[in-house]
């Protein structure tokens, strides 16, 4: 088997235990790593970003739907960002809009970021990222199952976690939790 | 002149599952085979879909923890931990240090139990009947400890938002020390028995190789990615809880084959044992639960938190609208993404190796389907 890595540097000394009330963590504020990532993101998406924010070490940037592929492409190419993994894709149904979140990770550079795209619920349609990452295919199929989002360019959007012939999209807020009858 | 008759050949479809014992649950894959070679594989999942994410939108934050128990039912405490961390980030709570140590001890023991289960079942997948006895014997010790600490063998519901449910029993530290010694012996025994076994090597070396770019493209994480040579471990790279105070190595493989994926887990067992011992040394008396309101009502906002599960990188995306129920909970299950890597791994493998490759991914279907 492979040789072990060289011994790791000694662990950091443990600070004295704190007692009493919990430490308050500032909400919706980026830490140092988050600021670095946000800076790299701003550079990569300078002409596309509509809105931005973030918490801790995960900044987010909202782009227009038409710019999704271009934005992802420049995140992958950007020398400061070098996104190499699509960590996850998740949709959130805000009723007046469906928000797609792409969790983009750069394992090499240690960056984590969310790319947000808003879709109108009556025309939930976005470009597929299957050409960039193999993992996108299953995420998109799942999102298609649960939220009814169409992904242009995904060759196979057949049901993944629902069965064939299931009607409706259970992820949507409008889908009933208790009144649903299968038989 | 002789006439040569040509026969048309077609690829054969071979269905495997959902009741196949080697798929570790209700998982089905359709293999397209050409003779003995696998040309393509189409995995079918969803047989265990319970709508956990949808259910979570209709439960209070405290109740959602029980749903997370049932995602990856082999590593319940790790799942609870990740959800509680996400909720704590939203609320700005920092659990007290003793609570964090208890969390890490339990999570690492859970990782051990999960890896021991993997080693045993993987050996069974390959036709070795003995290691599962050894693996389950050690796992049972850990489960007994969990029962004495949390009151349940599997669905613990012990890690809570802001800390843990209650302090550990008074004999916890000596018990865990004895347990760690026992399990260490057990892991060494399995290691000696299986790791360099001639037949085991023949079945796993060079089988199901995946290179780093493909692994990253598929979203492979955890021991699977480390076996390919990427030293990515969330505990190390994005430290949380008390992990920064512990010294441990991240085992990295070089071939990315089934044997590497197996051996990463064996090495992680040793590292987890060392982490548990360090935690016992460093742990001090104190509160285990942060001071907070009984019913969690995180302020409006969203957070994305990820952590290292035994199977890989689990992520939780949590959106709060300010009420006592989450607006949206999304889990990034490591097994789901690891399954995407099944296709490139299986390409041009033998049918007989299909089970070896699937087993080396160590999937838990409760998590894949949610």
Coordinates of C-alpha atoms in Angstrom, one line a residue:
Chain A
X1 CA 0.0 0.0 0.0
X2 CA 0.8 3.6 -0.3
X3 CA 3.3 5.1 2.0
X4 CA 1.7 7.3 4.7
X5 CA 1.9 11.0 4.3
X6 CA 4.6 12.7 6.3
X7 CA 3.5 13.2 9.9
X8 CA 1.1 16.1 10.2
X9 CA 2.1 19.1 12.1
X10 CA 1.1 19.1 15.7
X11 CA -2.5 20.1 16.4
X12 CA -3.2 23.6 17.6
X13 CA -3.0 24.0 21.4
X14 CA -6.4 24.1 22.9
X15 CA -7.5 27.5 24.3
X16 CA -8.8 27.6 27.8
X17 CA -12.4 26.3 28.0
X18 CA -14.9 29.1 28.0
X19 CA -17.7 28.9 30.5
X20 CA -21.0 30.8 30.8
X21 CA -23.3 32.0 28.1
X22 CA -22.6 30.9 24.5
X23 CA -20.5 33.0 22.2
X24 CA -22.7 35.0 19.8
X25 CA -21.7 34.4 16.2
X26 CA -22.4 37.3 13.9
X27 CA -25.1 36.3 11.4
X28 CA -24.9 36.9 7.6
X29 CA -21.2 37.9 7.8
X30 CA -18.4 36.5 5.7
X31 CA -15.3 35.4 7.5
X32 CA -11.7 35.8 6.1
X33 CA -11.9 32.8 3.8
X34 CA -15.4 33.9 2.7
X35 CA -14.1 37.3 1.8
X36 CA -11.3 35.8 -0.3
X37 CA -13.8 33.6 -2.1
X38 CA -16.1 36.6 -2.6
X39 CA -13.3 38.6 -4.0
X40 CA -12.4 35.9 -6.5
X41 CA -16.1 35.5 -7.4
X42 CA -16.5 39.2 -8.0
X43 CA -13.5 39.1 -10.4
X44 CA -14.8 36.0 -12.2
X45 CA -18.4 37.2 -12.5
X46 CA -17.9 41.0 -12.6
X47 CA -20.3 41.6 -15.5
X48 CA -22.9 39.0 -14.6
X49 CA -23.5 39.3 -10.8
X50 CA -26.9 40.8 -10.0
X51 CA -26.8 40.4 -6.2
X52 CA -24.4 38.9 -3.7
X53 CA -24.1 38.0 -0.1
X54 CA -23.1 35.1 2.1
X55 CA -22.5 33.7 5.5
X56 CA -19.3 32.4 7.1
X57 CA -17.1 30.9 4.3
X58 CA -19.8 30.5 1.7
X59 CA -20.6 33.6 -0.3
X60 CA -23.3 33.6 -2.9
X61 CA -23.8 35.4 -6.2
X62 CA -27.1 35.7 -8.1
X63 CA -26.9 35.7 -11.9
X64 CA -29.5 35.9 -14.6
X65 CA -30.8 32.6 -16.0
X66 CA -29.4 33.3 -19.5
X67 CA -25.9 33.7 -18.0
X68 CA -25.8 30.5 -16.1
X69 CA -23.5 28.5 -18.4
X70 CA -21.3 31.5 -19.0
X71 CA -21.0 32.2 -15.3
X72 CA -20.2 28.5 -14.5
X73 CA -17.7 28.5 -17.3
X74 CA -15.9 31.6 -16.0
X75 CA -15.9 30.2 -12.4
X76 CA -14.2 27.0 -13.7
X77 CA -11.7 29.0 -15.8
X78 CA -10.9 31.8 -13.4
X79 CA -7.4 31.3 -12.1
X80 CA -8.3 32.5 -8.6
X81 CA -11.3 30.4 -8.2
X82 CA -10.7 27.1 -10.2
X83 CA -14.0 25.5 -9.3
X84 CA -13.5 21.7 -9.8
X85 CA -16.6 20.2 -8.2
X86 CA -20.3 20.7 -8.4
X87 CA -21.0 19.9 -4.8
X88 CA -24.7 20.0 -5.0
X89 CA -27.6 21.5 -6.8
X90 CA -30.7 22.4 -4.8
X91 CA -33.9 24.2 -5.6
X92 CA -36.0 26.3 -3.2
X93 CA -39.6 27.1 -4.0
X94 CA -40.3 30.7 -3.0
X95 CA -43.7 30.5 -4.7
X96 CA -43.2 33.7 -6.7
X97 CA -39.9 32.2 -8.0
X98 CA -37.9 29.0 -7.9
X99 CA -34.4 29.5 -6.9
X100 CA -31.7 27.2 -8.1
X101 CA -28.5 27.0 -6.0
X102 CA -25.4 25.5 -7.4
X103 CA -22.8 24.7 -4.7
X104 CA -19.5 25.2 -6.5
X105 CA -16.4 23.9 -4.7
X106 CA -12.8 24.3 -5.4
X107 CA -10.9 21.6 -3.5
X108 CA -7.6 22.8 -4.8
X109 CA -8.0 26.4 -3.7
X110 CA -10.4 25.7 -0.8
X111 CA -13.2 27.9 -2.1
X112 CA -16.9 27.3 -1.6
X113 CA -19.6 29.4 -3.2
X114 CA -23.2 29.3 -4.2
X115 CA -24.4 30.4 -7.6
X116 CA -28.0 31.3 -7.5
X117 CA -30.4 31.5 -10.5
X118 CA -34.0 32.6 -10.2
X119 CA -36.6 31.0 -12.4
X120 CA -40.2 32.0 -12.9
X121 CA -42.5 29.2 -11.7
X122 CA -44.6 29.1 -14.8
X123 CA -41.6 28.7 -17.0
X124 CA -39.0 26.9 -14.8
X125 CA -36.3 26.2 -17.3
X126 CA -32.5 26.4 -17.1
X127 CA -29.5 25.3 -19.1
X128 CA -28.1 21.9 -18.2
X129 CA -24.6 21.6 -16.8
X130 CA -24.1 18.0 -17.8
X131 CA -21.4 19.1 -20.2
X132 CA -19.3 20.5 -17.4
X133 CA -19.8 17.9 -14.7
X134 CA -21.1 14.4 -14.8
X135 CA -22.7 14.8 -11.4
X136 CA -25.0 17.4 -12.8
X137 CA -27.1 14.8 -14.6
X138 CA -28.5 13.2 -11.5
X139 CA -28.9 16.5 -9.6
X140 CA -30.9 17.8 -12.5
X141 CA -33.0 14.7 -12.8
X142 CA -33.8 15.0 -9.1
X143 CA -34.7 18.6 -9.3
X144 CA -36.8 17.9 -12.3
X145 CA -38.6 15.2 -10.3
X146 CA -39.3 17.3 -7.3
X147 CA -39.7 20.8 -8.7
X148 CA -40.5 20.3 -12.3
X149 CA -37.6 22.4 -13.5
X150 CA -36.7 21.6 -17.1
X151 CA -33.0 21.5 -18.0
X152 CA -32.2 22.2 -21.6
X153 CA -29.5 19.9 -22.8
X154 CA -29.9 17.1 -20.3
X155 CA -30.4 14.0 -22.4
X156 CA -32.3 12.0 -19.8
X157 CA -34.8 13.7 -17.5
X158 CA -36.7 10.5 -16.7
X159 CA -37.8 10.1 -13.1
X160 CA -34.9 9.3 -10.8
X161 CA -36.3 9.1 -7.3
X162 CA -40.0 9.1 -8.1
X163 CA -41.7 6.3 -10.0
X164 CA -42.7 6.3 -13.7
X165 CA -46.1 8.0 -14.1
X166 CA -46.0 10.0 -10.8
X167 CA -48.0 13.1 -11.2
X168 CA -47.0 16.4 -9.6
X169 CA -43.8 17.7 -8.1
X170 CA -43.6 16.9 -4.4
X171 CA -40.9 19.5 -3.7
X172 CA -43.2 22.4 -4.5
X173 CA -44.8 24.2 -1.6
X174 CA -48.2 23.7 -3.3
X175 CA -47.9 20.0 -3.2
X176 CA -50.0 18.7 -0.3
X177 CA -48.3 16.8 2.5
X178 CA -51.2 14.9 3.9
X179 CA -54.0 14.9 1.4
X180 CA -52.0 13.1 -1.3
X181 CA -53.6 9.8 -2.2
X182 CA -51.7 7.3 -4.2
X183 CA -54.3 4.6 -4.8
Chain B
X1 CA -15.5 -20.5 -52.6
X2 CA -16.9 -20.8 -49.2
X3 CA -19.5 -18.5 -47.9
X4 CA -19.0 -17.1 -44.5
X5 CA -22.1 -16.7 -42.5
X6 CA -22.0 -13.7 -40.2
X7 CA -24.0 -13.6 -37.1
X8 CA -25.3 -10.4 -35.7
X9 CA -24.3 -9.9 -32.0
X10 CA -26.3 -7.7 -29.6
X11 CA -25.4 -6.6 -26.2
X12 CA -27.3 -8.3 -23.5
X13 CA -29.1 -6.6 -20.7
X14 CA -28.6 -8.0 -17.3
X15 CA -30.8 -6.8 -14.5
X16 CA -29.4 -6.8 -11.0
X17 CA -31.6 -5.9 -8.1
X18 CA -33.6 -4.5 -6.4
X19 CA -33.7 -7.7 -4.4
X20 CA -30.1 -8.7 -5.0
X21 CA -28.4 -9.2 -1.7
X22 CA -25.1 -7.6 -2.8
X23 CA -26.8 -4.2 -3.6
X24 CA -27.1 -3.5 0.2
X25 CA -30.7 -2.4 0.0
X26 CA -33.2 -1.7 -2.7
X27 CA -30.9 -0.6 -5.5
X28 CA -31.2 -1.8 -9.0
X29 CA -28.7 -1.6 -11.8
X30 CA -29.1 -2.7 -15.4
X31 CA -25.9 -3.9 -16.8
X32 CA -25.3 -3.9 -20.6
X33 CA -22.9 -6.7 -21.1
X34 CA -20.9 -7.9 -24.1
X35 CA -19.8 -11.4 -23.2
X36 CA -18.2 -11.1 -19.8
X37 CA -17.6 -7.3 -20.1
X38 CA -19.8 -4.6 -18.7
X39 CA -20.3 -2.1 -21.5
X40 CA -22.6 0.2 -19.6
X41 CA -24.5 0.4 -16.4
X42 CA -27.8 2.2 -15.6
X43 CA -28.4 2.6 -11.9
X44 CA -32.0 2.9 -10.8
X45 CA -32.7 4.4 -7.4
X46 CA -35.8 5.7 -5.6
X47 CA -37.2 2.6 -4.1
X48 CA -36.8 3.9 -0.6
X49 CA -37.8 7.5 -1.2
X50 CA -39.7 8.7 1.8
X51 CA -39.8 12.4 1.1
X52 CA -37.6 13.3 4.1
X53 CA -36.9 16.7 2.8
X54 CA -40.6 17.5 2.3
X55 CA -41.4 16.0 5.7
X56 CA -38.7 18.2 7.3
X57 CA -40.5 21.3 6.1
X58 CA -43.5 20.4 8.2
X59 CA -41.6 19.5 11.4
X60 CA -40.1 21.7 14.0
X61 CA -36.3 21.9 14.1
X62 CA -36.1 19.5 17.0
X63 CA -38.2 17.0 15.2
X64 CA -36.1 17.2 12.0
X65 CA -33.2 15.6 13.8
X66 CA -35.2 12.3 14.0
X67 CA -35.6 12.4 10.2
X68 CA -31.9 12.8 9.8
X69 CA -31.3 9.7 11.9
X70 CA -33.1 7.8 9.2
X71 CA -31.2 9.0 6.2
X72 CA -27.9 7.2 6.6
X73 CA -29.0 4.6 9.1
X74 CA -25.5 3.3 9.7
X75 CA -24.1 6.6 10.7
X76 CA -27.0 8.3 12.5
X77 CA -24.9 10.4 14.9
X78 CA -22.9 12.0 12.0
X79 CA -26.2 12.9 10.3
X80 CA -27.6 14.4 13.5
X81 CA -24.5 16.4 13.9
X82 CA -24.6 18.0 10.5
X83 CA -28.1 19.2 10.8
X84 CA -27.5 20.5 14.3
X85 CA -24.5 22.4 13.0
X86 CA -26.5 23.9 10.2
X87 CA -29.2 25.1 12.6
X88 CA -26.6 26.4 15.1
X89 CA -24.9 28.5 12.3
X90 CA -28.3 30.0 11.6
X91 CA -29.0 30.8 15.2
X92 CA -25.4 31.9 16.0
X93 CA -25.0 29.4 18.8
X94 CA -21.7 27.9 19.8
X95 CA -22.2 24.7 21.8
X96 CA -20.2 24.3 25.0
X97 CA -16.9 22.6 24.8
X98 CA -17.8 19.4 26.7
X99 CA -20.8 19.1 24.4
X100 CA -18.5 19.4 21.4
X101 CA -16.2 16.7 22.7
X102 CA -19.1 14.3 23.4
X103 CA -20.3 15.0 19.8
X104 CA -16.9 14.2 18.3
X105 CA -16.4 11.1 20.4
X106 CA -19.8 9.7 19.4
X107 CA -19.4 10.8 15.8
X108 CA -16.0 9.1 15.5
X109 CA -17.2 5.9 17.2
X110 CA -20.1 6.0 14.8
X111 CA -17.7 6.3 11.9
X112 CA -15.9 3.2 13.3
X113 CA -19.1 1.2 13.5
X114 CA -19.9 2.2 10.0
X115 CA -16.5 1.2 8.6
X116 CA -16.6 -2.1 10.5
X117 CA -19.9 -2.8 8.9
X118 CA -18.5 -1.9 5.5
X119 CA -15.4 -4.2 6.0
X120 CA -17.6 -7.1 7.0
X121 CA -20.2 -6.8 4.3
X122 CA -17.5 -6.0 1.7
X123 CA -15.8 -9.3 2.5
X124 CA -19.1 -11.1 2.2
X125 CA -19.7 -9.5 -1.2
X126 CA -16.4 -11.0 -2.3
X127 CA -17.2 -14.4 -0.8
X128 CA -15.2 -14.2 2.5
X129 CA -17.5 -15.3 5.2
X130 CA -15.4 -14.8 8.3
X131 CA -14.7 -11.0 8.5
X132 CA -18.3 -10.1 9.0
X133 CA -18.3 -12.0 12.2
X134 CA -15.3 -10.0 13.4
X135 CA -16.7 -6.7 12.1
X136 CA -20.1 -7.2 13.8
X137 CA -18.5 -8.3 17.0
X138 CA -16.6 -5.0 17.3
X139 CA -19.6 -3.0 16.0
X140 CA -21.7 -4.6 18.7
X141 CA -19.4 -3.2 21.4
X142 CA -19.9 0.3 20.0
X143 CA -23.6 -0.1 19.7
X144 CA -23.8 -1.2 23.3
X145 CA -22.0 1.9 24.3
X146 CA -24.4 4.0 22.3
X147 CA -27.3 2.3 24.0
X148 CA -25.9 3.2 27.4
X149 CA -25.2 6.8 26.4
X150 CA -28.2 7.6 24.2
X151 CA -30.8 5.0 25.2
X152 CA -31.1 3.7 21.7
X153 CA -29.0 1.4 19.5
X154 CA -29.7 3.1 16.2
X155 CA -32.1 6.0 16.1
X156 CA -30.4 8.0 18.8
X157 CA -31.8 11.5 18.6
X158 CA -29.1 12.5 21.0
X159 CA -27.3 15.4 19.4
X160 CA -29.4 18.4 19.8
X161 CA -29.3 22.0 18.5
X162 CA -26.9 23.7 20.9
X163 CA -25.2 20.6 22.3
X164 CA -26.2 17.1 23.2
X165 CA -29.3 15.9 25.0
X166 CA -27.6 15.1 28.3
X167 CA -24.3 14.4 29.9
X168 CA -22.7 11.0 29.5
X169 CA -23.0 8.4 32.2
X170 CA -20.4 8.6 35.0
X171 CA -18.4 5.5 33.8
X172 CA -18.2 6.8 30.2
X173 CA -14.5 7.7 30.1
X174 CA -13.2 4.3 31.5
X175 CA -15.7 2.4 29.3
X176 CA -14.7 4.2 26.1
X177 CA -11.1 3.7 26.9
X178 CA -11.6 -0.1 27.4
X179 CA -13.8 -0.1 24.3
X180 CA -11.2 1.7 22.2
X181 CA -8.6 -0.9 23.2
X182 CA -10.9 -3.8 22.4
X183 CA -11.9 -2.3 19.0
X184 CA -8.3 -1.5 18.2
X185 CA -7.5 -5.2 18.7
X186 CA -10.5 -6.2 16.6
X187 CA -9.6 -3.9 13.7
X188 CA -6.0 -5.1 13.8
X189 CA -7.3 -8.7 13.6
X190 CA -9.5 -7.9 10.6
X191 CA -6.7 -6.0 9.0
X192 CA -4.3 -9.0 9.4
X193 CA -7.0 -11.4 8.2
X194 CA -8.2 -9.6 5.1
X195 CA -6.1 -6.7 3.8
X196 CA -3.2 -8.6 2.2
X197 CA -5.1 -11.9 1.7
X198 CA -4.1 -13.2 -1.7
X199 CA -7.6 -13.9 -2.9
X200 CA -8.8 -10.5 -1.7
X201 CA -6.0 -8.7 -3.4
X202 CA -6.8 -10.6 -6.7
X203 CA -10.4 -9.6 -6.5
X204 CA -9.9 -5.9 -5.6
X205 CA -6.5 -4.7 -6.9
X206 CA -6.8 -2.8 -10.2
X207 CA -10.6 -3.2 -10.2
X208 CA -12.9 -0.3 -10.6
X209 CA -10.2 2.3 -11.0
X210 CA -11.2 5.9 -11.1
X211 CA -8.9 8.8 -11.8
X212 CA -9.1 12.2 -10.1
X213 CA -10.7 14.3 -12.8
X214 CA -13.5 11.8 -13.3
X215 CA -13.9 11.4 -9.6
X216 CA -14.2 15.2 -9.2
X217 CA -16.6 15.5 -12.1
X218 CA -18.8 12.8 -10.5
X219 CA -18.7 14.5 -7.2
X220 CA -17.1 11.5 -5.5
X221 CA -16.1 12.3 -1.9
X222 CA -14.9 10.6 1.2
X223 CA -12.7 7.5 1.2
X224 CA -13.6 7.0 -2.4
X225 CA -11.9 10.3 -3.4
X226 CA -9.1 9.9 -1.0
X227 CA -8.3 6.5 -2.5
X228 CA -7.7 8.3 -5.8
X229 CA -5.1 10.5 -4.2
X230 CA -6.9 13.7 -3.2
X231 CA -6.3 14.5 0.4
X232 CA -9.7 16.1 0.9
X233 CA -11.2 15.7 4.4
X234 CA -13.7 18.2 5.7
X235 CA -12.6 17.7 9.2
X236 CA -9.1 18.8 8.2
X237 CA -9.8 21.3 5.5
X238 CA -12.7 23.1 7.1
X239 CA -12.3 22.3 10.8
X240 CA -15.3 22.5 13.0
X241 CA -16.2 21.4 16.5
X242 CA -13.0 20.4 18.4
X243 CA -11.3 18.8 15.4
X244 CA -8.6 21.4 15.2
X245 CA -7.3 20.4 18.7
X246 CA -6.9 16.8 17.6
X247 CA -3.9 15.5 15.7
X248 CA -4.5 12.9 13.1
X249 CA -3.6 12.0 9.6
X250 CA -5.7 11.8 6.5
X251 CA -5.0 8.5 4.7
X252 CA -4.6 8.9 1.0
X253 CA -4.4 6.2 -1.6
X254 CA -2.8 6.3 -5.0
X255 CA -4.5 3.9 -7.4
X256 CA -8.1 4.6 -6.8
X257 CA -9.1 1.0 -7.1
X258 CA -11.4 -1.1 -4.9
X259 CA -8.6 -2.2 -2.6
X260 CA -7.5 1.4 -2.0
X261 CA -11.1 2.4 -1.2
X262 CA -11.2 -0.5 1.3
X263 CA -7.9 0.2 2.8
X264 CA -8.6 3.9 3.3
X265 CA -11.5 2.9 5.6
X266 CA -9.3 0.5 7.6
X267 CA -6.7 3.3 8.1
X268 CA -9.5 5.7 9.1
X269 CA -10.6 3.2 11.7
X270 CA -7.2 3.6 13.4
X271 CA -7.3 7.4 13.1
X272 CA -10.8 7.5 14.6
X273 CA -9.7 5.4 17.5
X274 CA -6.8 7.8 18.1
X275 CA -9.1 10.8 17.9
X276 CA -11.5 9.2 20.4
X277 CA -8.6 8.7 22.8
X278 CA -7.4 12.3 22.4
X279 CA -10.9 13.6 23.1
X280 CA -11.0 11.6 26.3
X281 CA -7.7 13.1 27.4
X282 CA -8.8 16.6 26.6
X283 CA -12.4 16.5 27.8
X284 CA -13.2 18.6 30.9
X285 CA -16.2 18.9 33.1
X286 CA -18.8 21.5 32.1
X287 CA -22.1 22.1 30.6
X288 CA -23.1 20.0 27.5
X289 CA -25.9 22.2 26.2
X290 CA -25.8 25.9 25.2
X291 CA -28.3 28.3 26.9
X292 CA -31.1 28.7 24.4
X293 CA -34.8 28.8 24.1
X294 CA -36.5 25.4 24.3
X295 CA -38.0 25.7 20.9
X296 CA -35.5 26.7 18.2
X297 CA -36.6 29.6 16.0
X298 CA -33.6 30.6 13.9
X299 CA -33.8 34.1 12.3
X300 CA -34.6 34.5 8.7
X301 CA -31.7 33.4 6.5
X302 CA -30.0 30.4 4.8
X303 CA -26.9 28.5 5.4
X304 CA -24.9 25.7 3.7
X305 CA -22.9 23.5 6.0
X306 CA -21.0 20.4 5.1
X307 CA -19.2 17.8 7.1
X308 CA -17.4 14.5 6.8
X309 CA -19.6 11.5 7.0
X310 CA -18.2 7.9 6.9
X311 CA -19.3 7.8 3.3
X312 CA -18.2 11.2 2.2
X313 CA -19.1 14.8 2.2
X314 CA -22.6 15.4 3.5
X315 CA -24.1 18.9 3.0
X316 CA -27.1 20.5 4.4
X317 CA -28.8 23.6 3.0
X318 CA -31.2 25.1 5.4
X319 CA -33.5 28.0 4.7
X320 CA -35.3 29.5 7.7
X321 CA -38.3 31.9 7.4
X322 CA -38.1 32.8 11.1
X323 CA -40.7 30.3 12.3
X324 CA -40.1 27.1 14.3
X325 CA -40.2 25.0 11.2
X326 CA -37.5 25.1 8.4
X327 CA -38.6 26.6 5.1
X328 CA -36.5 24.2 3.1
X329 CA -34.0 21.5 4.1
X330 CA -31.9 20.0 1.4
X331 CA -29.4 17.2 2.0
X332 CA -26.5 16.5 -0.2
X333 CA -26.1 12.8 0.5
X334 CA -22.6 11.5 -0.1
X335 CA -23.9 8.0 -1.3
X336 CA -26.0 9.6 -4.0
X337 CA -23.1 11.4 -5.5
X338 CA -20.8 8.4 -5.0
X339 CA -23.2 6.4 -7.1
X340 CA -22.8 8.7 -10.0
X341 CA -19.2 7.5 -10.1
X342 CA -20.4 3.9 -10.5
X343 CA -20.7 4.2 -14.3
X344 CA -17.1 5.3 -15.0
X345 CA -15.9 2.7 -12.6
X346 CA -17.8 -0.1 -14.1
X347 CA -16.9 0.6 -17.7
X348 CA -15.1 -2.4 -19.1
X349 CA -15.2 -4.3 -15.9
X350 CA -16.1 -7.9 -15.7
X351 CA -19.6 -8.9 -14.5
X352 CA -18.0 -10.7 -11.6
X353 CA -16.4 -7.5 -10.5
X354 CA -19.7 -5.5 -10.6
X355 CA -20.4 -6.6 -7.0
X356 CA -16.9 -5.8 -5.9
X357 CA -17.1 -2.3 -7.4
X358 CA -20.5 -1.5 -6.0
X359 CA -19.6 -2.8 -2.6
X360 CA -16.5 -0.6 -2.5
X361 CA -18.6 2.5 -2.8
X362 CA -20.4 1.5 0.5
X363 CA -23.8 3.0 -0.3
X364 CA -26.6 3.3 2.1
X365 CA -29.9 3.5 0.2
X366 CA -31.8 5.3 2.9
X367 CA -29.5 8.2 2.2
X368 CA -29.5 7.9 -1.6
X369 CA -33.3 8.0 -1.9
X370 CA -34.0 10.1 1.2

